[in-house]
Short mmCIF file of C-alpha atoms in Angstrom, two decimals:
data_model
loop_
_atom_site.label_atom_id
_atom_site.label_comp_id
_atom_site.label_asym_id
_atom_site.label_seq_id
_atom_site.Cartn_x
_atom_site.Cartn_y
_atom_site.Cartn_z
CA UNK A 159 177.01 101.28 94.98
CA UNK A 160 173.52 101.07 93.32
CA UNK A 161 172.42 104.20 91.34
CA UNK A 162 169.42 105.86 93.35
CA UNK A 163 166.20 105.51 91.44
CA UNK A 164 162.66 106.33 92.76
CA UNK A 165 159.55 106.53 90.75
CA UNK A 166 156.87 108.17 92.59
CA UNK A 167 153.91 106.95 91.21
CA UNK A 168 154.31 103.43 91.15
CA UNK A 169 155.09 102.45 87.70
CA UNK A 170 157.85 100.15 88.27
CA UNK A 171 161.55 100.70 88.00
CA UNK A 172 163.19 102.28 85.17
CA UNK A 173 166.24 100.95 83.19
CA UNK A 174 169.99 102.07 84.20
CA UNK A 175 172.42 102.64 81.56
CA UNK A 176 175.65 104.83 82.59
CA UNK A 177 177.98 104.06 79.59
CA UNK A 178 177.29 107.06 76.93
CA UNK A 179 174.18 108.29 75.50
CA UNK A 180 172.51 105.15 73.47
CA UNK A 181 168.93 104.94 73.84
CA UNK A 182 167.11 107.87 72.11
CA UNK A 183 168.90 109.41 69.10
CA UNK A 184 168.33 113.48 69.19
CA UNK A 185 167.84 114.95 65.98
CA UNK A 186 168.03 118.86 67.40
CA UNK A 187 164.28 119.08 67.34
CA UNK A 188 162.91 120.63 70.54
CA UNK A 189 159.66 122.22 71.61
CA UNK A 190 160.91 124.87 73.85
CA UNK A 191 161.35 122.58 77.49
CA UNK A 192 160.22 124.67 80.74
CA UNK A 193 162.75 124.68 83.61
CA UNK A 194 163.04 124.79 87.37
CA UNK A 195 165.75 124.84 89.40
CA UNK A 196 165.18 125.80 93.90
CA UNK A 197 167.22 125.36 96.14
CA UNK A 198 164.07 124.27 99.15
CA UNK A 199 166.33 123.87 102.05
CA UNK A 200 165.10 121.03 103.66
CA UNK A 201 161.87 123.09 104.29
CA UNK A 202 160.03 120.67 107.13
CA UNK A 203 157.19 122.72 108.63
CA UNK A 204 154.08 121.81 106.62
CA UNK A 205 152.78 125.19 105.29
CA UNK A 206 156.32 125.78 103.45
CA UNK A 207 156.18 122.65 102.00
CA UNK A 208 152.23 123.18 101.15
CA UNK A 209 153.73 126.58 99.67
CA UNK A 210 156.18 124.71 97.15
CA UNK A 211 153.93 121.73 95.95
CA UNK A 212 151.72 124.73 94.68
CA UNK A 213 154.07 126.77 93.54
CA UNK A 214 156.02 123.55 91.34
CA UNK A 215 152.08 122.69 90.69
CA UNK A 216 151.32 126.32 89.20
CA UNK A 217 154.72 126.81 87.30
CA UNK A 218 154.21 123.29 85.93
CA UNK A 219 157.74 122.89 84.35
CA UNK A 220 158.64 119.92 82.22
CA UNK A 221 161.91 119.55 84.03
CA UNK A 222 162.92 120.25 87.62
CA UNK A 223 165.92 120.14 89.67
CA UNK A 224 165.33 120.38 93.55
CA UNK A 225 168.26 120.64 95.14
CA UNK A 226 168.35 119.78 99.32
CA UNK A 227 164.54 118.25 99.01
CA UNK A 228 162.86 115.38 101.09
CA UNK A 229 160.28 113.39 100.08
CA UNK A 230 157.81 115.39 100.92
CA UNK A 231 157.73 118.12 98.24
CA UNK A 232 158.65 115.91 95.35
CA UNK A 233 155.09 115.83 93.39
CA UNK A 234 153.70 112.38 93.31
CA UNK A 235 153.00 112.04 89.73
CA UNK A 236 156.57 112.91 89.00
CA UNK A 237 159.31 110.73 87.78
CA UNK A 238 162.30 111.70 90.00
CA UNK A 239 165.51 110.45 89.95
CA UNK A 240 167.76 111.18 93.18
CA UNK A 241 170.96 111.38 94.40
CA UNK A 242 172.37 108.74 96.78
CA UNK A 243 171.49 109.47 100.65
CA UNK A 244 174.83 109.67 101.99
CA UNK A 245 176.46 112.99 101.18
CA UNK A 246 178.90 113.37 104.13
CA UNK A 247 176.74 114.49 107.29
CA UNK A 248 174.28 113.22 109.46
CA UNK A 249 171.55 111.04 107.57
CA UNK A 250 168.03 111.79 107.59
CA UNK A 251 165.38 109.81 106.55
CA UNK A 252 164.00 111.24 102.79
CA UNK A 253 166.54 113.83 102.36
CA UNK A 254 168.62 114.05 99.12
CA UNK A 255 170.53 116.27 98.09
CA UNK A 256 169.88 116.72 94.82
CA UNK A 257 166.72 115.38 92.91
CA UNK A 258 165.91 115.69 89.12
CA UNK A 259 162.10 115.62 88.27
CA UNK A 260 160.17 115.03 84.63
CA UNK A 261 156.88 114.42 83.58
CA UNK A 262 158.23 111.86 81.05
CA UNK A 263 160.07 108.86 81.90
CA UNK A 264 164.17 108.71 82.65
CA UNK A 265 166.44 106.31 81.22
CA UNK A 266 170.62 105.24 81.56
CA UNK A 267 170.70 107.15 85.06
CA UNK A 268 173.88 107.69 87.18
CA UNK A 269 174.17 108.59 90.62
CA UNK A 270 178.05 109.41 89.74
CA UNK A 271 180.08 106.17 90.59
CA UNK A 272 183.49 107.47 91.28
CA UNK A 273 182.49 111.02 92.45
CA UNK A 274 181.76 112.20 96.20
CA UNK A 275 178.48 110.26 96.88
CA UNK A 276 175.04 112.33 97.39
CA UNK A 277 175.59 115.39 95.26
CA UNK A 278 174.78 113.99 91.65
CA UNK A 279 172.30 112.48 89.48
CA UNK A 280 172.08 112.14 85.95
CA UNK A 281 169.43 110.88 83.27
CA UNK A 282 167.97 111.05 79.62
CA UNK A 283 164.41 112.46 78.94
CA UNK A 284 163.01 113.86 76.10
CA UNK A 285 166.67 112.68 74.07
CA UNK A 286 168.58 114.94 76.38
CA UNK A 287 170.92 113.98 79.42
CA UNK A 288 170.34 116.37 82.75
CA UNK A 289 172.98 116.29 85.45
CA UNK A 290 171.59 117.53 88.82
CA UNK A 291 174.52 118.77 91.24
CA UNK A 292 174.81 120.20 94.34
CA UNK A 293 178.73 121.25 94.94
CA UNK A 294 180.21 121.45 98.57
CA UNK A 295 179.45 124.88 100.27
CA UNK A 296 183.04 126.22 100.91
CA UNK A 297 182.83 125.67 104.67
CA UNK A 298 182.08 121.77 104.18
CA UNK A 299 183.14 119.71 106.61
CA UNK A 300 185.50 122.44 108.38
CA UNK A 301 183.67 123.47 111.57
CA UNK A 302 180.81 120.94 111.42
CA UNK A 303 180.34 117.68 109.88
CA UNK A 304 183.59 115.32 109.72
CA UNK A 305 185.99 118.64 110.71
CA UNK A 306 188.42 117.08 108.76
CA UNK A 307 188.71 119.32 105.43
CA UNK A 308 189.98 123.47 104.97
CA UNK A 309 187.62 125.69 103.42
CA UNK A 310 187.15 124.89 100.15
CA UNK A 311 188.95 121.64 99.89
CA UNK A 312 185.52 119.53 99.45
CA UNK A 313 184.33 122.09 96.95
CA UNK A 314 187.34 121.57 94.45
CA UNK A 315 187.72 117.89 95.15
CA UNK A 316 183.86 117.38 94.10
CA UNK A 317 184.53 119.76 90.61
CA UNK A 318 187.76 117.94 89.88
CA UNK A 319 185.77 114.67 90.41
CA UNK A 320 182.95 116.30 87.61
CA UNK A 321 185.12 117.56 84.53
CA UNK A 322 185.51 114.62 83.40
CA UNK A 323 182.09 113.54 83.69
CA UNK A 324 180.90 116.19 81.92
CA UNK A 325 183.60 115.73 79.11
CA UNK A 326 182.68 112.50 78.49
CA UNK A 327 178.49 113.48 78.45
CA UNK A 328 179.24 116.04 76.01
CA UNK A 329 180.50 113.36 73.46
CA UNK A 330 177.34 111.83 73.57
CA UNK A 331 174.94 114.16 72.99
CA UNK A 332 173.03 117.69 74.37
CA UNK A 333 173.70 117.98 78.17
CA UNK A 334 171.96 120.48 80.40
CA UNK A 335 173.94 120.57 83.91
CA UNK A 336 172.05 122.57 86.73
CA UNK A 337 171.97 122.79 90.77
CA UNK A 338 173.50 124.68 92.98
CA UNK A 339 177.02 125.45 91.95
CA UNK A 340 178.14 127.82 95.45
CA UNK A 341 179.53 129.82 93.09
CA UNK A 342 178.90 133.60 92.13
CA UNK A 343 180.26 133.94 88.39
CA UNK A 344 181.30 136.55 87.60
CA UNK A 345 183.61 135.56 90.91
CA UNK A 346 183.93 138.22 93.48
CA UNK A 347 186.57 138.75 96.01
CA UNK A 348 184.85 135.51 98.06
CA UNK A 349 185.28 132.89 94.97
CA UNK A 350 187.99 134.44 92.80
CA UNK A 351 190.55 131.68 93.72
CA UNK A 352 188.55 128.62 93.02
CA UNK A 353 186.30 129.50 89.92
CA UNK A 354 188.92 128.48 87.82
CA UNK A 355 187.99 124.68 88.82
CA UNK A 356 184.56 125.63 88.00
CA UNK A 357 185.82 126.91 84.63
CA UNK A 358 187.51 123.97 84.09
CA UNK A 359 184.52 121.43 85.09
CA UNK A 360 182.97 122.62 82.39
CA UNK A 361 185.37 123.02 80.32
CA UNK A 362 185.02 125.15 76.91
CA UNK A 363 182.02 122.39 75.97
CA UNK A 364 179.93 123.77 78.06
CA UNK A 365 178.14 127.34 78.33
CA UNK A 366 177.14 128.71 81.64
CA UNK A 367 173.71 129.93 80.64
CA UNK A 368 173.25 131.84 83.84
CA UNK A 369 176.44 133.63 84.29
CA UNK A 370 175.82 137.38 85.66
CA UNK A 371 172.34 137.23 86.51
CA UNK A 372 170.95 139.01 89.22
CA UNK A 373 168.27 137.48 91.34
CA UNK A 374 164.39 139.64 91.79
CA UNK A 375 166.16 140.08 95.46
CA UNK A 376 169.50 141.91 93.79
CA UNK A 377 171.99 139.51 94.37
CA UNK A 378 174.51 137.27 92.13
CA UNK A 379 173.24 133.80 91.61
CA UNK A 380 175.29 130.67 93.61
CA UNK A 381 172.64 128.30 91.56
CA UNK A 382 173.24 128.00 87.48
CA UNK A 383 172.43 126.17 84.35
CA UNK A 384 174.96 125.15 82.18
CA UNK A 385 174.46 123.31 78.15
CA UNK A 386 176.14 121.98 75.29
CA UNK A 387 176.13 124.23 72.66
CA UNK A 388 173.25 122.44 71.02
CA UNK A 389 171.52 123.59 73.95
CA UNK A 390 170.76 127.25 75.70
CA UNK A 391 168.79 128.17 78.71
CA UNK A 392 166.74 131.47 79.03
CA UNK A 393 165.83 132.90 82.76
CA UNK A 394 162.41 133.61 82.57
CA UNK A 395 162.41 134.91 86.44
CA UNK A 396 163.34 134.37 89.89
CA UNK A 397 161.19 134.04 92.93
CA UNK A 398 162.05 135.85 95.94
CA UNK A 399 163.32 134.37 98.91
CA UNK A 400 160.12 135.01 100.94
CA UNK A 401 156.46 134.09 100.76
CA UNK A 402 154.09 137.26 100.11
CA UNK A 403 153.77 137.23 104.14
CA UNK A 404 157.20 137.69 104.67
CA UNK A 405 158.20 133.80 105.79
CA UNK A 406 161.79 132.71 104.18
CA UNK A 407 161.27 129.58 101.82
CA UNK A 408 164.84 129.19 101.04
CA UNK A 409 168.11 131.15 101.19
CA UNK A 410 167.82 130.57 97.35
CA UNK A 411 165.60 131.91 94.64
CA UNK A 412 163.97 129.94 92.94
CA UNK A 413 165.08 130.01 89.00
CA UNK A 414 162.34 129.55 85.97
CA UNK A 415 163.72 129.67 82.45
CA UNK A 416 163.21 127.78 79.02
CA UNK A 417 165.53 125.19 77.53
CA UNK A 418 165.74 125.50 73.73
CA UNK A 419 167.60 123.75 70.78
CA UNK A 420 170.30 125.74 68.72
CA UNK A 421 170.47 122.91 65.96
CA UNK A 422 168.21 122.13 63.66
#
């Protein structure tokens, strides 16, 4: 399978490198990196998706991750790297799953060879590697799609598939790991049986930055950001589920934070 790469913007195709971390040598020195992760749901009517190219446009972050986005609301001066199409249902034309957007230039990218196809991407900018995920809901493939799976099956299976992933990342190099998880963390009575697999996906290199947070609508985050420990994220704020006007965007906030180095 070819790893996904699309370069809005016309500037050619960019290198692919999946074995370790080799091409830009990080020496802990980072201007504070603006981050964006929204969950856009597909959004198809024209005004919503008007309503997110301004709002990505106005926020202006340095790195994105856009999880269930078509083409459409991808910015075209954006260097976006995308998750395979395939991710277990029907197919439609310019829908991924997960995408991973930067104003600068991506190198050694991975669409996760091995792993369930269409829910990861990975690539270096600015001397750090960003994985883009977007884990199984627990009801995947039980009552719709392939009706072949209990609930929760497709959700471990993917985080078993990522630990060691993300183990080998972290030898490498700062990692910053964000999407949507379907997780709450702290768990509550829905997730308290399975977020010991996320626990263990990340293992103890990782920090989940976003743990406990409580959205601008009141409730527990199922989207997160996870780093390294040369690496922590800061939430900024969350945007509400619904335009001023009351229309629903998403049934996910959208999260805004800053990346920042704790070496050096």
């Amino acid at each position: 399978m070819e790893d996904h790469v699309s370069l809005i913007g016309g500037r050619g195709p960019l290198p692919i490198e999946t074995e370790g971390h080799t091409d830009e040598r990080w020496t802990g020195d980072l201007d504070t990196m603006k981050l964006l992760l929204w969950n856009v749901e597909w959004n198809g009517s024209k005004r919503k998706r008007s309503f997110i190219e301004n709002t990505i446009s106005d926020l202006a972050p340095d790195v994105y991750c856009l999880t269930e986005a078509t083409d459409a609301v991808v910015p075209q001066d954006a260097h976006v790297i995308s998750a395979t199409e395939d991710y277990g249902y029907q197919l439609f034309e310019g829908r991924r799953k997960v995408r991973l957007c930067s104003g600068t230039e991506w190198s050694e990218v991975s669409t996760g060879n091995g792993m369930p196809p269409g829910r990861f991407v990975s690539g270096i900018t600015s001397g750090i590697r960003f994985v883009g995920i977007c884990v199984p809901w627990f009801d995947a493939h039980v009552s719709r799609g392939k009706q072949n799976r209990k609930r929760w099956e497709e959700h471990v299976d993917f985080l078993k598939g990522l630990a060691p992933v993300l183990n080998s990342y972290a030898e490498f190099g700062p990692v910053c790991v964000l999407g949507d998880f379907n997780q709450r963390v702290p768990a509550t009575s829905w997730n308290e049986k399975y977020i010991g697999y996320l626990r263990d996906a990340l293992s103890d290199r990782y920090s989940l930055d976003t743990e406990g947070i409580i959205d601008v609508d009141g409730e527990r985050l199922i989207d997160h950001v996870a780093t390294t420990h040369q690496l922590t994220f800061e939430i900024q704020e969350t945007l509400g589920r619904k335009t001023d006007d009351g229309s629903t965007i998403s049934d996910h906030p959208a999260i805004i934070g800053e990346l920042k180095s704790l070496v050096g």
